[in-house]
XYZ file of C-alpha atoms in Angstrom:
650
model
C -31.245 22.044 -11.527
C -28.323 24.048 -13.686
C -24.696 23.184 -12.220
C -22.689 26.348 -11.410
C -18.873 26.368 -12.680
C -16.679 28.368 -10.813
C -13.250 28.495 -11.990
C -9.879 29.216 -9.537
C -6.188 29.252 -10.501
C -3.381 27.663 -8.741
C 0.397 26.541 -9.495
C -0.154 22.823 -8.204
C -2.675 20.803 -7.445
C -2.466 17.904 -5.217
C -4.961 15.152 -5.248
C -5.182 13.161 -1.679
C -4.354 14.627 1.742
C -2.506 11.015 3.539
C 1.350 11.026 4.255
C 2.204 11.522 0.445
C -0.873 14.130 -0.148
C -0.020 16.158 2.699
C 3.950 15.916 2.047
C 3.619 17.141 -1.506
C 1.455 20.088 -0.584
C 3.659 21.215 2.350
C 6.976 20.815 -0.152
C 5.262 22.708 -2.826
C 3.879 25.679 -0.556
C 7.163 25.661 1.280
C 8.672 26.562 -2.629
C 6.495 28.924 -2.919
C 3.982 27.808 -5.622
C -0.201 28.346 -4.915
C -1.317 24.844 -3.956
C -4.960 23.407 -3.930
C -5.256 20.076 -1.802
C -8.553 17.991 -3.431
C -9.594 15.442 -0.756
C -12.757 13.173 -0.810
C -12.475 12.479 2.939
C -11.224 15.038 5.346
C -7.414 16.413 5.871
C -5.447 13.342 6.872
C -7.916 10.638 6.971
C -6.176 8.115 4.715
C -5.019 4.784 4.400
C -1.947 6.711 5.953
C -4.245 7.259 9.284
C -6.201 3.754 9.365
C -2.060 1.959 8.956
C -0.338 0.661 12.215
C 1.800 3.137 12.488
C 5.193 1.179 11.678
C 8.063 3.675 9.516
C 10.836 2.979 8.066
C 13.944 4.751 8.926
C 17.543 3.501 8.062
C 19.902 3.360 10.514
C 17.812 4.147 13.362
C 18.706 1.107 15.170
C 22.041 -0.150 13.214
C 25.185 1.661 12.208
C 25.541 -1.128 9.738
C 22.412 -0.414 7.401
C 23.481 1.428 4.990
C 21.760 3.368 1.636
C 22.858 0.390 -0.347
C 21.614 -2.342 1.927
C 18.713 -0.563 2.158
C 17.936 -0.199 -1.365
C 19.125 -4.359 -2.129
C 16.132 -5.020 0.753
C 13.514 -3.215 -1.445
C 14.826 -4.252 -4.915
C 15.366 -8.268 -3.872
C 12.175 -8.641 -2.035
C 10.330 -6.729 -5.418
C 12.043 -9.325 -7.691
C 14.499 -6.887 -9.319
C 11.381 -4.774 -10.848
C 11.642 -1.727 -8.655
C 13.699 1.120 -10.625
C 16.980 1.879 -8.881
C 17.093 5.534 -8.903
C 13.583 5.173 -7.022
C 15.205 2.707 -4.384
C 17.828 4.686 -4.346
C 16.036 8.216 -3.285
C 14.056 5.898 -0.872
C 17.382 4.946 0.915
C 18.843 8.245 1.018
C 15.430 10.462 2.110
C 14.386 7.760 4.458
C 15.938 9.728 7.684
C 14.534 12.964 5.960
C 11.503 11.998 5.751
C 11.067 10.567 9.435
C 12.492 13.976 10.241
C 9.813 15.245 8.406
C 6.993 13.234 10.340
C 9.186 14.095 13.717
C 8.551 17.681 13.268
C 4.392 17.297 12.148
C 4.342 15.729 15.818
C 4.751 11.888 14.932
C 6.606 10.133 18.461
C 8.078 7.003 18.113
C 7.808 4.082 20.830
C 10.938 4.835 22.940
C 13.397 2.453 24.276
C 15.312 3.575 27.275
C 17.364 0.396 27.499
C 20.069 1.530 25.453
C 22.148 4.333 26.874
C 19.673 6.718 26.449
C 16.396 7.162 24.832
C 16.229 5.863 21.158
C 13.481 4.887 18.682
C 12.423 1.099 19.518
C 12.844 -0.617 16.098
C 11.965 -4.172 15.327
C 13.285 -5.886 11.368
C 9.715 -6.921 9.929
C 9.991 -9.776 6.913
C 12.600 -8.945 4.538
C 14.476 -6.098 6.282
C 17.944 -7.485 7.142
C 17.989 -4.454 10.239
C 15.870 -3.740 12.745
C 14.594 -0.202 11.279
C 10.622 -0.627 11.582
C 9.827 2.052 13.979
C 6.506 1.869 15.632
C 4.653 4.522 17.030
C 2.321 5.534 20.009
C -1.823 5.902 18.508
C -0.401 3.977 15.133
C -1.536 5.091 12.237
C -3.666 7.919 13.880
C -0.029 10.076 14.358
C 0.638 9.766 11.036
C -3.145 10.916 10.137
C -2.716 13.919 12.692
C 0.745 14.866 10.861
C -0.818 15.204 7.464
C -3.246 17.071 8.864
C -0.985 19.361 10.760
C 1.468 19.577 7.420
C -1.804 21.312 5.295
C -3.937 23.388 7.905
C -1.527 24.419 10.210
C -0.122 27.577 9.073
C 1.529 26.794 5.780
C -0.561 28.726 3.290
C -2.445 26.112 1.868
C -5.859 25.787 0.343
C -7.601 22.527 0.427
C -11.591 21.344 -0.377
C -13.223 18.316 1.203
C -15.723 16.193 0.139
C -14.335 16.832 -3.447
C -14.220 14.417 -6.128
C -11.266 14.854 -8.543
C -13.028 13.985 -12.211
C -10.368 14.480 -14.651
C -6.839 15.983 -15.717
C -7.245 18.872 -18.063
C -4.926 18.871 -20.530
C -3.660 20.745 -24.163
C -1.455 19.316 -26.739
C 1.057 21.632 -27.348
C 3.653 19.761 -30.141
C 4.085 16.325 -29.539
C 3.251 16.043 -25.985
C 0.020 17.136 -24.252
C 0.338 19.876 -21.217
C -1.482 19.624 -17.890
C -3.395 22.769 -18.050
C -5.752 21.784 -14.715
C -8.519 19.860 -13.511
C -12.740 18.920 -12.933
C -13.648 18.660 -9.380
C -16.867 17.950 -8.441
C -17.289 19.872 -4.996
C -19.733 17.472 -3.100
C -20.295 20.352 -0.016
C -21.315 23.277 -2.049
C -22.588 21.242 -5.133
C -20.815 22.732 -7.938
C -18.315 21.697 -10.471
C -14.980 23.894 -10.149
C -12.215 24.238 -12.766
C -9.246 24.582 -11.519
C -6.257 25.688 -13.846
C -3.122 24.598 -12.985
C 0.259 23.566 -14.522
C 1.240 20.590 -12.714
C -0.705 18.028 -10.659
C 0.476 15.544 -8.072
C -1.644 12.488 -8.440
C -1.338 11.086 -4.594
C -5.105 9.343 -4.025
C -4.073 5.829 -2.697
C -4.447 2.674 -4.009
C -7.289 0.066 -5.491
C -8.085 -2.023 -2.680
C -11.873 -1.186 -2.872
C -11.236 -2.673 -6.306
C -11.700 -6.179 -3.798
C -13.583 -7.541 -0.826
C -12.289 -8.565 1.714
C -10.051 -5.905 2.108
C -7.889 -4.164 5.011
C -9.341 -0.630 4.484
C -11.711 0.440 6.411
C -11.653 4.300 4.153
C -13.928 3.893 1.434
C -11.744 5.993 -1.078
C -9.256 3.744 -2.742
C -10.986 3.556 -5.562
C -8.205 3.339 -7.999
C -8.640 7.449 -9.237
C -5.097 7.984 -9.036
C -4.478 5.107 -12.239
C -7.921 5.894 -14.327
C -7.135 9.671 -14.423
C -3.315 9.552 -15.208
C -3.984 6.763 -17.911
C -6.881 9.066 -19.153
C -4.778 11.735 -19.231
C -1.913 9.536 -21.469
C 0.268 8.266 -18.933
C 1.634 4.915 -18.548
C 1.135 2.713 -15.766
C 3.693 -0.022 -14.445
C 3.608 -3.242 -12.482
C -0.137 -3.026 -12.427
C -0.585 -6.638 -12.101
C 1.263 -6.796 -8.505
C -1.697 -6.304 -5.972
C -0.459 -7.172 -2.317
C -2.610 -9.162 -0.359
C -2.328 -9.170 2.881
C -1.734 -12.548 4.265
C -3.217 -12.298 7.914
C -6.330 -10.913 7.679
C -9.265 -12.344 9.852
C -11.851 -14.647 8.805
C -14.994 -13.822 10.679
C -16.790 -12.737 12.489
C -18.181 -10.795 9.388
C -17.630 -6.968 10.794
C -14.091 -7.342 11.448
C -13.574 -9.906 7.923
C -10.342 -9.172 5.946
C -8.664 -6.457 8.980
C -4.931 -6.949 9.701
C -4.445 -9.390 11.970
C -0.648 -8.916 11.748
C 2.559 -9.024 9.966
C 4.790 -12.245 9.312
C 7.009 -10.617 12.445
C 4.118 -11.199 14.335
C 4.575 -15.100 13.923
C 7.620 -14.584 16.317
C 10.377 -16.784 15.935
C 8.101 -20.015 16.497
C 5.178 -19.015 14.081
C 4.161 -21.137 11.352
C 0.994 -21.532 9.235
C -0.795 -24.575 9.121
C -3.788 -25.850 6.936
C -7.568 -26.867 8.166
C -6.052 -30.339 9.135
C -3.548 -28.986 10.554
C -0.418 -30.296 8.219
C 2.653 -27.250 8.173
C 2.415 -25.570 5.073
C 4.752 -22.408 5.889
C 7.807 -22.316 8.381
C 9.881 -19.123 9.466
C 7.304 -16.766 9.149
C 8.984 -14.104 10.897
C 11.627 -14.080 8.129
C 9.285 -14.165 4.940
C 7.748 -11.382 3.035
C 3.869 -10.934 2.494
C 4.095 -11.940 -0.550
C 5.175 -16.118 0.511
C 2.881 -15.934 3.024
C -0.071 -14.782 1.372
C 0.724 -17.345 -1.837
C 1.235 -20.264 0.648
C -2.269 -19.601 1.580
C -3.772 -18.936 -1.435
C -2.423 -22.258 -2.689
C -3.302 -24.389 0.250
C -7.045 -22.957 -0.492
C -7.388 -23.800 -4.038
C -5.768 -27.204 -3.316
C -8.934 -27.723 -1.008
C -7.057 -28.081 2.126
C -8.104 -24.205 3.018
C -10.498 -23.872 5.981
C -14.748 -23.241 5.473
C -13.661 -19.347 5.167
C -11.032 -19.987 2.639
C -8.288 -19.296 5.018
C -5.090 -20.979 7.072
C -4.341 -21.221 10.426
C -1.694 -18.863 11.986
C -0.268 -20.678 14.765
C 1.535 -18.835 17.851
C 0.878 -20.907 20.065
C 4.260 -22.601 20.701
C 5.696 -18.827 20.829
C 4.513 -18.680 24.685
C 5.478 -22.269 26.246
C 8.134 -20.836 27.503
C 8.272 -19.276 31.235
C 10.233 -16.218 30.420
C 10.564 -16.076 26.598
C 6.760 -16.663 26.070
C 6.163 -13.736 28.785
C 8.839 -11.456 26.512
C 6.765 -12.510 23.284
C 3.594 -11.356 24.476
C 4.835 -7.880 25.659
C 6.208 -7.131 21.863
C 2.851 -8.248 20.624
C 1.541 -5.132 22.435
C 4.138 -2.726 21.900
C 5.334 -3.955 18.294
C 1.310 -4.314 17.014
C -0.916 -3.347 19.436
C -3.483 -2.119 17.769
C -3.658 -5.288 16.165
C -3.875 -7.029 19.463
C -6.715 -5.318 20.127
C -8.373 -6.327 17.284
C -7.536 -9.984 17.903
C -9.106 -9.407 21.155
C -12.168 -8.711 20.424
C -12.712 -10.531 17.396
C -11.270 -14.070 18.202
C -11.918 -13.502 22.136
C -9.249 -13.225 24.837
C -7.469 -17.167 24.413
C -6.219 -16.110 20.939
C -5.271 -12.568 21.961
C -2.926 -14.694 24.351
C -1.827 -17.055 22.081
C -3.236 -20.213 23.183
C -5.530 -20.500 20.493
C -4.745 -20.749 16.222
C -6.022 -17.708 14.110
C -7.918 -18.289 10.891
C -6.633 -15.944 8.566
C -6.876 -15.213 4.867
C -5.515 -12.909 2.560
C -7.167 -9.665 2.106
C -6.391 -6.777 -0.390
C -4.137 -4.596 0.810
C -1.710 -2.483 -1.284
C -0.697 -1.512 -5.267
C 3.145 -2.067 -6.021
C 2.688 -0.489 -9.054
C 0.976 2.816 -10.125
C 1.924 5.442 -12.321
C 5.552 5.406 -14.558
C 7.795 7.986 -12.552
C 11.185 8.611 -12.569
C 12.578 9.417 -8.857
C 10.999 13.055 -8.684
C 7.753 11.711 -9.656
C 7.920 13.052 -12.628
C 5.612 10.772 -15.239
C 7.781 10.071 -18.014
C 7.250 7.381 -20.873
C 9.324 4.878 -22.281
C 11.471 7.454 -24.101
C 12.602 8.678 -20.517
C 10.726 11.917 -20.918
C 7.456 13.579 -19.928
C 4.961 12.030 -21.699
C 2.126 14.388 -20.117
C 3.770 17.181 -19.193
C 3.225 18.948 -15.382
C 1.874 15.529 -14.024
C 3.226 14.143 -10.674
C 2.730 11.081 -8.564
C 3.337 9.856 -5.229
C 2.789 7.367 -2.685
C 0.609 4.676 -3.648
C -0.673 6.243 -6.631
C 3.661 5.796 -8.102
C 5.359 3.178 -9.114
C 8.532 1.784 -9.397
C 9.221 1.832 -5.469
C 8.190 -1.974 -4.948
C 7.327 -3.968 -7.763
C 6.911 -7.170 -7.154
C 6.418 -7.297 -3.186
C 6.740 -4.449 -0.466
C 7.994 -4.923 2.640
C 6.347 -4.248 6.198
C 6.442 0.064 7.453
C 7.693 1.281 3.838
C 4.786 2.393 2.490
C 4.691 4.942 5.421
C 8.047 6.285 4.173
C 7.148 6.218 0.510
C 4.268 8.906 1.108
C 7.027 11.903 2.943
C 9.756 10.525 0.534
C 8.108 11.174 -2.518
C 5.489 13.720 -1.371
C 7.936 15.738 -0.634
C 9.888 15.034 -3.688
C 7.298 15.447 -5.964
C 6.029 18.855 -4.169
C 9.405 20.575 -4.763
C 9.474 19.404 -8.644
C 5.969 20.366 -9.310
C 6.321 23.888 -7.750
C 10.031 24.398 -9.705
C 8.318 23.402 -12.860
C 5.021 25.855 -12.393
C 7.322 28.662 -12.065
C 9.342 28.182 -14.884
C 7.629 26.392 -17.658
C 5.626 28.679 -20.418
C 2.172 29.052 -20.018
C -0.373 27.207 -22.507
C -1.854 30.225 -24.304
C -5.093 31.116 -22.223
C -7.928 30.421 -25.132
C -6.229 26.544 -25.721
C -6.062 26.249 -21.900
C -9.803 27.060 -21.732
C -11.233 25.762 -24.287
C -9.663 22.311 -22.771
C -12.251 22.447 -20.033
C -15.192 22.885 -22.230
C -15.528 19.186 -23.418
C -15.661 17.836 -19.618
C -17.742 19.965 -18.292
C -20.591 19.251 -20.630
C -19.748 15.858 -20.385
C -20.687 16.035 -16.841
C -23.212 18.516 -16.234
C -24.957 15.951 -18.968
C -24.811 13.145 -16.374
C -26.919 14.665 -13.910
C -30.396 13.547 -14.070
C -29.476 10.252 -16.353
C -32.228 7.769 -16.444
C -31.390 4.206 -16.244
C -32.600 0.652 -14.036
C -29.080 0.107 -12.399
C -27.054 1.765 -9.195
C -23.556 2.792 -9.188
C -23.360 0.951 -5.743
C -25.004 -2.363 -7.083
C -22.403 -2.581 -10.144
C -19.642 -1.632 -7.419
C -20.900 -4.872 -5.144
C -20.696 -6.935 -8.537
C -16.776 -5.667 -9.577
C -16.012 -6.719 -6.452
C -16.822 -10.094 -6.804
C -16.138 -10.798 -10.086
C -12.059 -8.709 -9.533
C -11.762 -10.973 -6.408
C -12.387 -14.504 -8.494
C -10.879 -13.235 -11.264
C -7.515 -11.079 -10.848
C -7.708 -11.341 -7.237
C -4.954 -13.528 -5.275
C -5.122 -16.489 -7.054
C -5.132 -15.827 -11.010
C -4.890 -18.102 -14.347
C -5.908 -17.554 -17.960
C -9.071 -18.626 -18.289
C -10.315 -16.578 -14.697
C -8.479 -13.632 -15.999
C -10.222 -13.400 -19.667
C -13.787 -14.226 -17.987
C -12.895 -11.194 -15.668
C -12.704 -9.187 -18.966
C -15.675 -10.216 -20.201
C -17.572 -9.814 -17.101
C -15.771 -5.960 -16.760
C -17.142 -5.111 -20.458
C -20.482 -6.017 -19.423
C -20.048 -3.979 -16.300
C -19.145 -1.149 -18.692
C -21.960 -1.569 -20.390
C -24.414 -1.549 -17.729
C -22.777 1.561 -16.666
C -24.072 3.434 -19.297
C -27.857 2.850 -17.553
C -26.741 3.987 -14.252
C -29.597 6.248 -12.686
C -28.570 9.744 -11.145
C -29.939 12.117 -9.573
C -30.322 15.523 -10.685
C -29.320 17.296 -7.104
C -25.764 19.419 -7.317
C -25.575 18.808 -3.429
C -23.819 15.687 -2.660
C -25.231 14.043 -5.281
C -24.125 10.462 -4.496
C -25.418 8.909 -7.303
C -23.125 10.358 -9.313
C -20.342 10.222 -7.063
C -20.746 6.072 -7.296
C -20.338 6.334 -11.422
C -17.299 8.644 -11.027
C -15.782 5.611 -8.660
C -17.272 3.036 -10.813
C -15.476 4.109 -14.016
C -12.615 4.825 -12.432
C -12.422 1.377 -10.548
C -13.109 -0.713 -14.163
C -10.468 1.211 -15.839
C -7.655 0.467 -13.297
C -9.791 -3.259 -12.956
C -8.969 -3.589 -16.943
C -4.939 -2.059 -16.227
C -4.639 -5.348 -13.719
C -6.011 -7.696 -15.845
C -4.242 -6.902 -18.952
C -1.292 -6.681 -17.028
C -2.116 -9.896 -15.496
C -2.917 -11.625 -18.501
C 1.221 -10.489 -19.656
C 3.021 -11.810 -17.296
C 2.315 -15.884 -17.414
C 4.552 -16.726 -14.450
C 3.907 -16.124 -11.025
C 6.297 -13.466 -9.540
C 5.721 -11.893 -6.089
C 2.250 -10.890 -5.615
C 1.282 -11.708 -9.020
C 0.349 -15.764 -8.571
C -0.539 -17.328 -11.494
C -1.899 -21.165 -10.476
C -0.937 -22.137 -14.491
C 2.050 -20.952 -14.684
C 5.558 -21.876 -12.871
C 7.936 -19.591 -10.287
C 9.767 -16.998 -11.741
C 13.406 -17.224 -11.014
C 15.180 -13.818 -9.729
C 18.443 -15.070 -10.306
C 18.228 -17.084 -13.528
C 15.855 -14.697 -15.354
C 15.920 -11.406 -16.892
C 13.792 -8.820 -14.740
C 11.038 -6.912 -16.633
C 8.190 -4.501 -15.968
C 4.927 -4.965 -17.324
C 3.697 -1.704 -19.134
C 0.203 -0.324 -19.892
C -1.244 2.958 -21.505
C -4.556 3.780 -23.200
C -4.697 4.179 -27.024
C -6.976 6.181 -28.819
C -9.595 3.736 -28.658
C -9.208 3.795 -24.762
C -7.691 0.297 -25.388
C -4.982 -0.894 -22.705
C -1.479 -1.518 -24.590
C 0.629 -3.631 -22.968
C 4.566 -3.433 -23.311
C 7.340 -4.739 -21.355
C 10.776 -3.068 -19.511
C 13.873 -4.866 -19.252
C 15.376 -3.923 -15.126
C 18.598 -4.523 -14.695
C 19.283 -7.265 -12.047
C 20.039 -7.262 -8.986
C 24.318 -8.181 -9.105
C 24.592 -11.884 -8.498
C 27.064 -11.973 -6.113
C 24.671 -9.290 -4.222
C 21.801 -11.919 -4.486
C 23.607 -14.813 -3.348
C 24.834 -13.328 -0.056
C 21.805 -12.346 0.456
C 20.238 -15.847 -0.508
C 23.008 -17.769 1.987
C 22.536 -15.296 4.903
C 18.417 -15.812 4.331
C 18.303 -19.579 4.120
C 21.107 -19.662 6.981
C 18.580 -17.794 9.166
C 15.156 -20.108 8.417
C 17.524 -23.114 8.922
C 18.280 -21.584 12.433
C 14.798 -21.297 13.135
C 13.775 -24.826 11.987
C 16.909 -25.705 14.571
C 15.490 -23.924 17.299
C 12.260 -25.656 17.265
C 13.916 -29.043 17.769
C 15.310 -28.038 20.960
C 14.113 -28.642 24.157
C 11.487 -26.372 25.854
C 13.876 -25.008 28.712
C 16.907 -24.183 25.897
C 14.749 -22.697 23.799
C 13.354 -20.349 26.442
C 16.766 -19.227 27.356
C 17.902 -18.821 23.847
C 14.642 -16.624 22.395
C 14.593 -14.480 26.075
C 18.678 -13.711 24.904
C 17.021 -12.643 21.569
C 13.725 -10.519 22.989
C 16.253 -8.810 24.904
C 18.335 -7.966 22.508
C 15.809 -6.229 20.558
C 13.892 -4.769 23.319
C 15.518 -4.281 26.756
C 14.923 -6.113 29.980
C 11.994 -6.665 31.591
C 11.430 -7.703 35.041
C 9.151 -10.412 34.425
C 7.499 -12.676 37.717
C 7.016 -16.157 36.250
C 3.631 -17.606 36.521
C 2.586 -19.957 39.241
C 0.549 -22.538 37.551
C 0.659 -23.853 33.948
C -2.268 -21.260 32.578
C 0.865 -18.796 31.126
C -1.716 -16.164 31.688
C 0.479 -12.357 31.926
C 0.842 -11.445 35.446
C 0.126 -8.454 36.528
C 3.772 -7.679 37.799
C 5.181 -7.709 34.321
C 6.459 -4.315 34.052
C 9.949 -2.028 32.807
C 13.147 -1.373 34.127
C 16.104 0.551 33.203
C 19.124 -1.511 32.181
């Protein structure tokens, strides 16, 4: 059966429809440029949809968070590797954005306690201000605003159940040209080319790279890295994978969902080991990043549990009469869909708190991506384009985190820098010269044989079989827990993979051909797989996410900062550089240092205290953050919520 090519012509093309997707396409329609949206799933559905719903927004709670403070959150808790024009833009469009998200019909949880009705915020781990703004449905707002920011009105085209295959582009001088893309259309089973100047790159992250992981969308596949490094990008910071830290065990359906945030520890949370020895204090006031490596350690120390996990203990969180009763109530409104999940995985005792949950670390979230400057702009190490008309945002950039991101940013990142990204892309398709039309076609000609020439391939292996086996063999070797030797047997393992890929059987149907839809993720997944590990293999100490079990801690304040670098040679080879970051001003790090240990030391206080002070001290501290609450003690010692519990106006 012949493939049809049908060829279309746009200004930008935008690859992914979550928060940054959908942002990029509304900026760059609003500019006036043609836009194409290219989604595998449809509008909206996105790690951006399947999240908890939790934005950041400076200020919305504090007068005292400012841009700077802001920005030294994001830097410090990335270990000086995020760029700071990036951090910057992030501080400064944060309100924007929300704005943004406000208008697509995202409502925030409201608090009426406070002179009026205002945004109920809550500081996850690492934020020094409450400005984590939870919302009503979770992540499912933010799913219903992209949606609403591409179909609803604004002149946008969009395909789904469309496979991106590859940027198009023409060297032109010393620096190649986006001149479009291959997009295998799934529905209608035919192969478009699509000529475009400029491309946003917005497709979310690797996690499918890994099992267990916290998606429950199929499609992070790592396209967004393969196909910009294809296309001569560099990619940045590739070795920092977040993992998750609570993620539950068992039973197997529900093994490696979110299970909550280090906030969610409450002020009394800690994480113990199988025999029940402290391993991790202060949770509330850590990042992901300690948590998840205290785990990962305790496991391959052999004091993990049988499902190579920890215990997350809340239990002494609801001792308390009134403070316990206040805990449980921002549970449900600070993670409920979380508690729901708790519910009916672990049962209804560990929903209230009376029981430990096994957790484990699951993959979760890239800090790195694609090399951008703040407008998403790819640039190399010269500071300028190094494929010129290519864009990135959301997960699919970076620079933003580096070595750790903190709790509700990555649901700014996607407006912030979708919408950045839109507005450049759209300026540069209307100004920059056009490739000359026969080089701009004649670009095209070498994928599309290549794969019209893949349908009906003979071979004795599936695209979902090698997929199971990456999985396993990325998780052991360049998953949480890394060291040499596990990271060059990964490479080994991933050139046989390669290999094997070459005798992948697929079908020859143009209609949703899934066969070949599994090599187009495979290949994609091993390249980014080889990015990691190469990148992993650089950097010998552990830093943030990156946790090397043979190497030692890096020190932020003591050590020069530096990026770890990749791009493709000629021989499709990874190259791996490094970039010096400036630090983080010392004086800047140590206030920051003294007010951080002077808050876990409060917390290891407040757990020597009696029962009865500590009640009256935390219930001071709920209410603080959110309101009063009438609350009815309970009669007996079972600390079971009555059915009373309910709001008042202050």
């Amino acid at each position: 059966m012949s493939m049809e090519t049908v060829w279309l012509d746009y200004d930008v093309i935008v690859v992914g429809s979550g928060g940054a997707g959908s942002a990029a396409a509304h900026a760059a329609s609003g500019a006036g440029a043609r836009v194409l949206v290219v989604a595998k799933d449809p509008i909206g559905c996105s790690d951006s949809k399947i999240a908890e719903g939790i934005v950041t927004v400076r200020g919305v709670a504090d007068d005292t968070d400012s841009h700077e403070v802001l920005a030294d959150n994001l830097r410090l808790a990335g270990g000086d590797l995020p760029t700071p024009e990036i951090t910057r833009a992030f501080a400064e469009d944060s309100e924007k954005a929300y704005d943004w998200l406000r208008r697509q019909g995202v409502r925030p949880r409201i608090d009426t306690n406070r002179g009026g009705p205002q945004a109920l915020a809550i500081a996850l781990g690492g934020h020094t201000h409450r400005r984590s703004v939870g919302h009503d449905n979770g992540g499912l707002s933010i799913g219903h605003a992209a949606w609403n920011a591409v179909v609803q009105g604004a002149g946008i085209d969009y395909l789904e159940d469309a496979w991106f295959l590859d940027i198009v582009t023409a060297l032109e001088t010393d620096q190649s040209n986006v001149v479009g893309g291959l997009v295998y259309d799934a529905g209608k089973g035919r192969l478009l080319g699509v000529r475009a100047p400029t491309i946003i790159m917005a497709a979310g992250g690797l996690s499918t790279l890994y099992f267990p992981n916290t998606d429950t969308m199929r499609g992070n596949t790592g396209d967004s890295y393969a196909l910009a490094a294809r296309a001569g990008a560099e990619l940045v910071d590739m070795e920092q994978v977040q993992f998750l830290p609570f993620c539950l065990t068992s039973p197997p359906s529900y093994e490696g969902l979110l299970a909550g945030e280090p906030a969610t520890a409450g002020f009394l949370g800690v994480i113990r080991d199988a025999d029940g020895k402290l391993i991790l204090d202060s949770v509330m006031l850590r990042t992901r990043a300690e948590c998840a490596a205290a785990i990962v350690k305790a496991v391959e120390a052999g004091r993990g549990t049988e499902r190579n996990g920890c215990y997350l203990d809340l239990t002494a969180n609801v001792k308390a009469e009134r403070s316990g009763l206040y805990y449980k109530n921002f549970l449900n409104t600070a993670v409920s869909g979380v508690m729901t999940t708790v519910r009916q995985a672990l049962g209804r005792a560990a929903a209230e708190c009376k029981e430990q949950w096994e957790v484990r670390p699951g993959a979760h979230y890239l800090m790195g991506g694609v090399r951008v400057d703040e407008f998403g702009s790819v640039v190399s190490l010269e500071g300028r384009a190094r494929v010129k008309g290519l864009f990135a945002a959301g997960q699919a950039m970076g620079g933003v985190f580096g070595a750790n991101r903190l709790g509700s940013t990555s649901l700014s990142e996607g407006p912030i820098f979708g919408a950045r990204a839109g507005r450049a892309a759209a300026l540069l398709s209307g100004t920059r010269n056009k490739v000359p039309t026969e080089i701009r076609d004649r670009a095209f000609e070498a994928g599309i044989s290549r794969y019209r020439s893949l349908f009906g391939q003979s071979g004795d292996k599936t695209g979902s079989g090698l997929i199971r086996e990456l999985q396993r063999v990325a998780w052991d070797g360049i998953g949480p827990a890394r060291t040499r030797a596990g990271i060059e047997k990964f490479m080994r393992q991933s050139a046989k993979l390669r290999q094997d890929a070459t005798k992948i059987s697929i079908s020859s149907e143009t209609l949703w051909n899934q066969s070949l839809i599994d090599y187009v993720e495979l290949i994609n997944m091993l390249d980014t797989a080889d990015a990691v590990a190469n990148s992993a293999l650089e950097r010998k100490d552990s830093l943030g996410a990156h946790i090397r079990l043979d190497g030692r801690n890096t020190s932020v304040l003591f050590e020069k900062p530096y990026s770890v670098t990749a791009y493709l040679d000629g021989e499709m080879t990874f190259k791996i550089g490094r970039l010096s970051r400036p630090p983080t001003p010392w004086k800047r790090v140590l206030a920051h240092a003294i007010v951080d240990r002077k808050r876990k030391l409060g917390l290891k206080f407040l757990r020597l205290l009696p029962v009865s002070l500590q009640d009256k001290i935390l219930e001071k501290r709920y209410r603080s953050v959110m309101g009063e609450i009438k609350v009815t003690p309970p009669k007996s010692e079972t600390n079971e919520v009555p059915q009373e519990i309910e709001r008042e106006a202050a």
